[in-house]
Amino acid sequence: EVQLVESGGGLVQAGGSLRLSCAASGFTFDDYAIGWFRQAPGKEREGVSCFVSSDGSTDYADSVKGRFTISSDNAKNTVYLQMNSLKPEDTAVYYCAVDPAPVTYYDCSYYFEYGMDYWGKGTLVTVSS
């Protein structure tokens, strides 16, 4: 029922930018948590960015702070990840994920540790040096 479809990945040069989109359906955008995760070959999944609608809080992995920005457009049921100043180490498959019914004590640090309930198929970002 919940469906997440990522788009916007591709091949870019170091220093370039990409904007990833996550088109969501199957839940209402009034109380939710949503985030972006990534996984590079041979490495663990990493929480990249997170947004919790109840208090509007966001968080980012230390490695992307100042370069990536998460935003949402509730009218379009879409979440974005603007990625600037890309580095080769950003190369990974990027996944959108959602908790459609979060409890109040779940913050972004929780989701970074344990993930979320529903996942998209991912979009590949490759950054060349």
Coordinates of C-alpha atoms in Angstrom, one line a residue:
E1 CA 0.0 0.0 0.0
V2 CA 2.8 2.4 0.9
Q3 CA 4.8 3.1 -2.2
L4 CA 8.0 5.1 -2.5
V5 CA 9.6 5.8 -5.8
E6 CA 13.0 7.5 -6.0
S7 CA 14.3 9.4 -8.9
G8 CA 17.1 11.8 -9.8
G9 CA 20.2 9.7 -9.4
G10 CA 22.9 9.6 -12.0
L11 CA 26.5 10.2 -12.8
V12 CA 28.0 13.5 -11.8
Q13 CA 31.5 14.9 -11.3
A14 CA 32.9 15.8 -7.9
G15 CA 31.7 19.2 -6.9
G16 CA 28.5 18.8 -8.8
S17 CA 24.9 18.7 -7.6
L18 CA 21.9 16.4 -7.8
R19 CA 18.4 16.6 -6.5
L20 CA 16.8 13.3 -5.6
S21 CA 13.0 13.0 -5.4
C22 CA 10.8 10.6 -3.5
A23 CA 7.3 10.3 -4.7
A24 CA 5.2 8.8 -1.9
S25 CA 1.7 7.3 -1.8
G26 CA -0.4 5.1 0.5
F27 CA -0.2 7.3 3.6
T28 CA -1.2 10.8 4.6
F29 CA 1.4 13.6 4.9
D30 CA 0.1 14.9 8.2
D31 CA 2.0 12.7 10.6
Y32 CA 5.0 10.9 9.3
A33 CA 8.7 10.5 9.4
I34 CA 10.7 10.2 6.2
G35 CA 14.3 9.9 5.4
W36 CA 17.0 9.2 3.0
F37 CA 19.5 6.4 3.5
R38 CA 22.4 5.2 1.4
Q39 CA 24.4 2.1 1.0
A40 CA 27.7 1.8 -0.8
P41 CA 29.1 -1.6 -1.9
G42 CA 30.5 -3.5 1.0
K43 CA 29.4 -1.0 3.6
E44 CA 26.6 -0.7 6.1
R45 CA 23.5 1.3 5.4
E46 CA 23.9 4.9 6.5
G47 CA 21.2 7.4 7.5
V48 CA 21.7 10.5 5.4
S49 CA 18.9 12.8 6.3
C50 CA 15.6 12.6 8.2
F51 CA 12.5 14.7 8.7
V52 CA 9.9 14.2 11.4
S53 CA 6.7 16.1 10.7
S54 CA 5.4 16.3 14.3
D55 CA 8.0 18.9 15.2
G56 CA 9.6 19.6 11.9
S57 CA 12.9 18.4 13.1
T58 CA 15.6 17.3 10.7
D59 CA 19.0 15.8 11.0
Y60 CA 21.9 14.9 8.7
A61 CA 24.8 12.5 8.8
D62 CA 27.9 14.4 9.8
S63 CA 29.4 13.5 6.4
V64 CA 26.8 15.5 4.5
K65 CA 26.0 18.4 6.9
G66 CA 26.3 21.7 5.0
R67 CA 26.0 20.0 1.7
F68 CA 22.7 18.1 1.6
T69 CA 19.3 19.5 2.4
I70 CA 16.0 17.6 2.9
S71 CA 12.7 19.2 2.0
S72 CA 9.1 18.1 1.6
D73 CA 6.2 19.3 -0.5
N74 CA 3.1 17.9 1.2
A75 CA 0.8 19.0 -1.6
K76 CA 2.8 16.9 -4.0
N77 CA 3.5 14.0 -1.6
T78 CA 7.1 14.4 -2.5
V79 CA 10.3 14.6 -0.5
Y80 CA 13.6 15.9 -1.9
L81 CA 17.2 15.6 -1.1
Q82 CA 19.3 18.4 -2.6
M83 CA 22.9 17.3 -2.8
N84 CA 25.6 19.9 -3.4
S85 CA 29.4 19.7 -3.5
L86 CA 29.2 16.0 -4.2
K87 CA 32.2 13.9 -3.4
P88 CA 33.3 10.5 -4.7
E89 CA 32.5 9.0 -1.2
D90 CA 28.9 10.0 -1.7
T91 CA 28.6 7.3 -4.3
A92 CA 25.9 4.9 -3.2
V93 CA 22.4 3.7 -3.8
Y94 CA 20.1 6.2 -2.1
Y95 CA 16.9 5.0 -0.6
C96 CA 13.8 6.8 0.5
A97 CA 12.1 5.4 3.6
V98 CA 9.1 6.3 5.7
D99 CA 7.5 5.6 9.0
P100 CA 3.8 6.5 8.3
A101 CA 2.8 6.5 12.0
P102 CA 5.6 7.6 14.2
V103 CA 5.5 7.7 17.9
T104 CA 6.6 11.0 19.6
Y105 CA 9.8 9.7 21.0
Y106 CA 11.2 8.6 17.7
D107 CA 13.6 11.1 16.5
C108 CA 16.0 11.1 13.6
S109 CA 18.8 9.5 15.6
Y110 CA 16.5 6.5 16.2
Y111 CA 15.8 6.1 12.5
F112 CA 19.4 6.4 11.6
E113 CA 20.1 3.5 13.9
Y114 CA 17.1 1.2 13.0
G115 CA 15.8 2.4 9.7
M116 CA 12.1 2.8 8.8
D117 CA 9.1 0.7 8.0
Y118 CA 8.8 1.1 4.2
W119 CA 11.5 1.5 1.6
G120 CA 11.8 2.5 -2.0
K121 CA 13.8 0.6 -4.5
G122 CA 16.6 3.1 -4.6
T123 CA 18.4 5.3 -7.1
L124 CA 22.1 5.1 -7.8
V125 CA 24.3 8.1 -7.4
T126 CA 27.8 7.9 -8.8
V127 CA 30.3 10.7 -8.3
S128 CA 33.4 10.7 -10.3
S129 CA 36.7 12.3 -9.2

